[in-house]
Short mmCIF file of C-alpha atoms in Angstrom, two decimals:
data_model
loop_
_atom_site.label_atom_id
_atom_site.label_comp_id
_atom_site.label_asym_id
_atom_site.label_seq_id
_atom_site.Cartn_x
_atom_site.Cartn_y
_atom_site.Cartn_z
CA MET A 1 -138.72 -83.44 -230.03
CA PRO A 2 -135.75 -83.94 -228.39
CA GLU A 3 -134.13 -87.07 -227.77
CA LYS A 4 -135.24 -87.55 -224.32
CA ILE A 5 -133.00 -89.10 -221.20
CA TYR A 6 -135.40 -91.02 -218.63
CA ILE A 7 -133.52 -91.41 -215.28
CA SER A 8 -135.19 -93.90 -212.60
CA ALA A 9 -134.74 -93.08 -209.01
CA GLU A 10 -132.22 -95.50 -208.35
CA ASP A 11 -130.29 -94.69 -211.15
CA LEU A 12 -130.12 -91.12 -209.71
CA LEU A 13 -129.34 -92.89 -206.15
CA CYS A 14 -126.61 -94.76 -207.67
CA ASP A 15 -124.81 -91.45 -209.63
CA ALA A 16 -125.29 -89.53 -206.08
CA TYR A 17 -123.23 -92.14 -204.38
CA ARG A 18 -121.05 -92.53 -207.07
CA LEU A 19 -120.39 -88.99 -206.94
CA ALA A 20 -120.16 -88.97 -203.41
CA ALA A 21 -117.24 -91.37 -203.79
CA ILE A 22 -115.31 -89.17 -206.70
CA ILE A 23 -115.28 -86.43 -204.24
CA MET A 24 -113.95 -88.04 -201.11
CA GLN A 25 -111.34 -89.39 -203.32
CA SER A 26 -110.38 -86.10 -204.53
CA GLY A 27 -109.27 -85.19 -201.71
CA PHE A 28 -112.15 -82.95 -200.60
CA ARG A 29 -113.71 -82.96 -197.29
CA PRO A 30 -116.43 -79.93 -197.45
CA ASP A 31 -117.96 -78.32 -194.36
CA PHE A 32 -121.04 -77.20 -195.97
CA ILE A 33 -122.93 -78.82 -198.44
CA ILE A 34 -126.04 -76.99 -200.57
CA GLY A 35 -128.54 -79.08 -202.47
CA VAL A 36 -130.41 -77.12 -205.07
CA TRP A 37 -133.36 -77.47 -204.42
CA ARG A 38 -135.56 -79.31 -206.02
CA GLY A 39 -133.57 -82.32 -208.07
CA GLY A 40 -130.16 -81.23 -206.38
CA THR A 41 -131.45 -82.16 -203.04
CA PRO A 42 -132.29 -86.03 -203.60
CA VAL A 43 -128.16 -85.93 -205.05
CA GLY A 44 -127.49 -83.87 -202.37
CA VAL A 45 -129.02 -86.34 -199.21
CA ALA A 46 -127.37 -88.93 -200.54
CA VAL A 47 -124.02 -87.09 -201.09
CA GLN A 48 -123.77 -86.45 -197.53
CA GLU A 49 -124.93 -89.45 -196.24
CA LEU A 50 -122.11 -92.01 -198.27
CA MET A 51 -119.78 -88.88 -196.82
CA ASP A 52 -121.09 -89.03 -193.00
CA TYR A 53 -120.74 -93.36 -193.16
CA PHE A 54 -117.56 -92.60 -194.01
CA GLY A 55 -116.66 -90.11 -190.99
CA ILE A 56 -116.69 -87.01 -193.18
CA LYS A 57 -119.12 -84.62 -190.92
CA THR A 58 -121.04 -81.79 -192.73
CA ASP A 59 -123.37 -79.13 -192.02
CA HIS A 60 -126.39 -79.21 -195.34
CA ILE A 61 -129.03 -77.48 -196.46
CA ALA A 62 -131.37 -76.66 -199.18
CA ILE A 63 -131.75 -73.61 -200.57
CA ARG A 64 -134.03 -73.40 -203.80
CA THR A 65 -133.57 -70.81 -207.36
CA ALA A 66 -135.62 -69.73 -209.69
CA SER A 67 -135.56 -69.56 -213.31
CA TYR A 68 -137.55 -71.64 -215.10
CA THR A 69 -140.62 -70.66 -216.67
CA GLY A 70 -141.45 -73.26 -218.59
CA ILE A 71 -139.94 -76.71 -220.85
CA GLY A 72 -137.44 -74.44 -222.79
CA GLU A 73 -138.18 -71.07 -221.60
CA ARG A 74 -135.86 -69.05 -218.32
CA ASP A 75 -136.16 -65.75 -216.81
CA ASP A 76 -132.98 -63.99 -217.58
CA GLU A 77 -132.73 -63.23 -213.33
CA VAL A 78 -132.08 -65.90 -211.14
CA ARG A 79 -133.35 -65.42 -207.77
CA VAL A 80 -131.52 -67.24 -204.87
CA PHE A 81 -134.34 -67.99 -201.90
CA GLY A 82 -132.87 -69.77 -198.33
CA LEU A 83 -128.92 -68.80 -197.73
CA LYS A 84 -129.69 -67.19 -194.37
CA TYR A 85 -128.46 -70.24 -192.73
CA ILE A 86 -125.56 -70.40 -194.88
CA ILE A 87 -124.82 -66.36 -194.35
CA ARG A 88 -124.73 -67.17 -190.28
CA ASN A 89 -122.91 -69.82 -190.01
CA ILE A 90 -119.77 -70.00 -193.16
CA ASN A 91 -116.93 -68.24 -193.09
CA ALA A 92 -114.25 -68.17 -195.17
CA GLU A 93 -112.25 -71.11 -194.19
CA ASN A 94 -114.80 -73.33 -194.82
CA ARG A 95 -115.06 -75.45 -197.90
CA LEU A 96 -118.45 -75.55 -199.82
CA LEU A 97 -119.56 -77.97 -202.09
CA ILE A 98 -122.53 -77.64 -203.84
CA VAL A 99 -124.72 -79.90 -205.59
CA ASP A 100 -127.48 -79.93 -207.75
CA ASP A 101 -128.85 -83.23 -210.26
CA VAL A 102 -127.63 -81.35 -213.63
CA PHE A 103 -125.22 -78.28 -214.65
CA ASP A 104 -127.37 -76.94 -217.39
CA THR A 105 -127.10 -73.21 -218.05
CA GLY A 106 -125.04 -72.75 -215.05
CA LYS A 107 -127.06 -69.61 -214.05
CA SER A 108 -128.33 -70.88 -211.24
CA VAL A 109 -125.11 -72.15 -209.63
CA ASP A 110 -123.82 -69.01 -210.99
CA ALA A 111 -126.27 -66.92 -208.83
CA ILE A 112 -126.29 -69.44 -205.89
CA ILE A 113 -122.10 -68.63 -205.76
CA HIS A 114 -122.33 -64.52 -206.30
CA GLU A 115 -125.36 -64.03 -204.36
CA LEU A 116 -123.53 -65.92 -201.23
CA SER A 117 -119.91 -63.45 -202.39
CA ILE A 118 -122.14 -60.51 -201.96
CA ARG A 119 -123.52 -60.80 -198.99
CA THR A 120 -120.80 -62.75 -196.89
CA ARG A 121 -118.18 -60.46 -197.69
CA ARG A 122 -114.92 -61.83 -196.26
CA ASN A 123 -116.99 -65.29 -195.30
CA THR A 124 -117.16 -66.00 -198.46
CA PRO A 125 -115.37 -69.63 -198.16
CA HIS A 126 -112.10 -69.73 -200.52
CA ASP A 127 -113.12 -73.50 -201.48
CA ILE A 128 -116.50 -73.81 -203.16
CA ARG A 129 -116.72 -76.58 -205.86
CA ILE A 130 -119.58 -77.71 -207.92
CA ALA A 131 -121.01 -81.21 -208.31
CA THR A 132 -123.65 -83.10 -209.82
CA PRO A 133 -124.34 -85.68 -211.93
CA TRP A 134 -124.91 -84.55 -215.10
CA PHE A 135 -123.67 -82.02 -217.22
CA LYS A 136 -125.11 -80.02 -220.58
CA PRO A 137 -121.78 -78.06 -222.11
CA GLY A 138 -123.12 -76.93 -224.91
CA ASN A 139 -125.37 -75.47 -222.62
CA ASN A 140 -123.47 -73.54 -220.54
CA LEU A 141 -123.94 -69.66 -219.90
CA THR A 142 -121.55 -69.07 -217.79
CA ASP A 143 -117.91 -69.36 -217.25
CA ARG A 144 -118.13 -71.98 -214.16
CA VAL A 145 -117.74 -75.86 -214.54
CA PRO A 146 -118.83 -78.72 -212.85
CA ASP A 147 -115.52 -79.57 -210.58
CA TYR A 148 -116.97 -82.97 -210.04
CA TYR A 149 -119.77 -84.77 -212.69
CA LEU A 150 -120.27 -88.53 -214.11
CA HIS A 151 -122.52 -87.83 -217.34
CA GLU A 152 -121.87 -85.14 -220.34
CA THR A 153 -125.08 -84.86 -222.45
CA GLU A 154 -127.03 -82.67 -224.61
CA LYS A 155 -130.43 -84.90 -224.58
CA TRP A 156 -133.45 -83.91 -223.12
CA LEU A 157 -132.76 -84.78 -219.07
CA VAL A 158 -136.09 -86.61 -217.66
CA PHE A 159 -135.56 -86.80 -213.74
CA PRO A 160 -137.33 -89.30 -211.50
CA HIS A 161 -140.07 -87.18 -210.04
CA GLU A 162 -140.38 -85.48 -213.44
CA LEU A 163 -143.95 -84.88 -214.99
CA ASP A 164 -143.96 -81.48 -216.38
CA GLY A 165 -143.68 -81.67 -220.19
CA LEU A 166 -144.87 -85.41 -220.52
CA SER A 167 -147.63 -87.52 -222.50
CA GLN A 168 -149.29 -89.72 -220.52
CA GLU A 169 -148.04 -92.16 -222.98
CA ASP A 170 -144.12 -91.13 -222.07
CA ILE A 171 -145.58 -91.21 -218.58
CA PHE A 172 -146.94 -94.69 -218.56
CA THR A 173 -144.36 -96.10 -220.77
CA HIS A 174 -141.21 -94.68 -218.73
CA LYS A 175 -142.04 -93.73 -215.54
CA SER A 176 -143.40 -95.75 -212.32
CA SER A 177 -145.91 -98.19 -212.60
CA CYS A 178 -148.48 -97.26 -210.05
CA LEU A 179 -148.90 -93.88 -211.66
CA LYS A 180 -151.34 -95.57 -214.14
CA GLU A 181 -153.25 -96.78 -210.68
CA ILE A 182 -152.98 -93.11 -209.54
CA PHE A 183 -153.91 -91.34 -212.42
CA GLN A 184 -156.93 -93.63 -212.58
CA SER A 185 -158.23 -92.82 -209.10
CA LEU A 186 -158.08 -89.26 -209.47
CA HIS A 187 -159.59 -89.54 -212.98
CA ASP A 188 -162.33 -91.91 -211.34
CA LEU A 189 -163.09 -87.54 -209.20
CA ASN A 190 -163.05 -86.05 -212.25
CA ILE A 191 -159.61 -84.53 -211.58
CA ARG A 192 -157.41 -84.11 -214.42
CA PRO A 193 -154.13 -83.39 -215.72
CA VAL A 194 -153.39 -79.80 -216.40
CA MET A 195 -150.92 -80.40 -218.71
CA ASN A 196 -151.29 -83.43 -221.10
CA GLY A 197 -147.36 -83.09 -222.69
#
């Protein structure tokens, strides 16, 4: 079993704010922010909030990609959902920031940019940048790298919301203490986990 890094909600939030600061310090001012659902959404929200607090107004939306079939298993093709709003509103002069929680294979972000360029054609922004707290360079299957990132690793990252692939022991040891009480209340109702890690 690969070594895991458990990321707390507080650490992820602080990293998202740090990421926003690095982006602002670089001089980049996005007009649009896409948060990649699921994990990139809370990061994108925090990035947008800090920018807004410092007077950088952006339009922002979450979009979804689908590629994972299970822990360590992926489809060959990444599908992108929810681009309609961006397609209707973005133009070539806009600056776009795509935010995710981790840049792993790079296939999700690559698919987003590819699909966006096909559907917006001449309105595809000339300045598209990628921001993520975590980068796994050894897993990257694309020619892209994030423009902004904080940490590099090849370890298994366990984000605050993630339970899939974890044993109850892992969950009770590394996750919020409230989960033990929640699991017990569900157990009392004869509701059992589908997977025990």
